C-alpha cells in the first residue's frame, strides 16, 4: 500500500501539480524517509536481539532450588 502511494505521488500527482517544489520534496523526502525507516528498523532489531540474549543468559529466579526432571 505504501509503495503504491509513493508511485502514485511521484508519477501522477506531482507532475500534474506543476510545482517543482513538490517534486523536489518528494525526490528528497522519499529516500530520506526510507533510509531513516531502515536505520530505525535495524536499531530496533538489534535492541530486541540483545534483550533476548540477556534474557537467555540470566537464569530465572529460583533456578538453583529446582530439581532436574527425573531426580527424586
Coordinates of C-alpha atoms in Angstrom, one line a residue:
X1 CA 0.0 0.0 0.0
X2 CA 2.8 2.4 0.9
X3 CA 4.7 1.6 -2.3
X4 CA 1.6 2.2 -4.3
X5 CA 1.0 5.6 -2.8
X6 CA 4.6 6.6 -3.4
X7 CA 4.4 5.5 -7.1
X8 CA 1.1 7.4 -7.4
X9 CA 2.6 10.5 -5.9
X10 CA 5.7 10.6 -8.0
X11 CA 4.1 9.7 -11.3
X12 CA 0.6 11.2 -11.3
X13 CA 0.1 13.8 -8.6
X14 CA 3.5 15.6 -8.6
X15 CA 3.7 16.1 -12.4
X16 CA 0.0 17.2 -12.5
X17 CA 0.6 19.8 -9.8
X18 CA 3.2 21.6 -12.0
X19 CA 5.0 22.6 -8.8
X20 CA 8.7 21.8 -8.8
X21 CA 8.8 22.2 -5.1
X22 CA 6.5 19.3 -4.6
X23 CA 8.6 17.2 -7.0
X24 CA 11.9 18.1 -5.3
X25 CA 10.3 17.4 -1.9
X26 CA 9.2 14.0 -2.9
X27 CA 12.5 13.2 -4.5
X28 CA 14.4 14.1 -1.3
X29 CA 11.8 13.0 1.2
X30 CA 11.1 9.5 -0.1
X31 CA 14.7 8.3 0.0
X32 CA 15.3 10.1 3.3
X33 CA 12.2 8.5 4.9
X34 CA 13.2 5.1 3.6
X35 CA 16.8 5.4 4.9
X36 CA 15.6 6.6 8.3
X37 CA 13.0 3.8 8.5
X38 CA 15.6 1.3 7.6
X39 CA 18.0 2.6 10.2
X40 CA 15.2 2.6 12.8
X41 CA 14.3 -1.0 11.9
X42 CA 17.9 -2.2 12.2
X43 CA 18.3 -0.4 15.6
X44 CA 15.1 -2.0 16.9
X45 CA 16.0 -5.4 15.7
X46 CA 19.5 -5.3 17.3
X47 CA 18.0 -4.0 20.5
X48 CA 15.5 -6.8 20.6
X49 CA 18.2 -9.4 19.9
X50 CA 20.4 -8.0 22.7
X51 CA 17.4 -8.2 25.1
X52 CA 16.8 -11.8 24.1
X53 CA 20.4 -12.8 24.6
X54 CA 20.4 -11.1 28.0
X55 CA 17.2 -13.0 29.0
X56 CA 18.7 -16.3 27.8
X57 CA 22.0 -15.8 29.8
X58 CA 20.3 -14.8 33.1
X59 CA 18.8 -17.7 35.0
X60 CA 15.3 -17.3 36.2
X61 CA 14.8 -16.6 39.9
X62 CA 14.7 -19.7 42.0
X63 CA 16.5 -21.7 39.3
X64 CA 19.0 -23.1 41.9
X65 CA 16.3 -24.7 44.1
X66 CA 14.5 -26.6 41.3
X67 CA 15.5 -30.3 41.0
X68 CA 16.1 -31.6 37.5
X69 CA 13.3 -33.7 36.0
X70 CA 13.5 -37.4 36.8
X71 CA 15.5 -36.9 40.1
X72 CA 13.9 -37.5 43.4

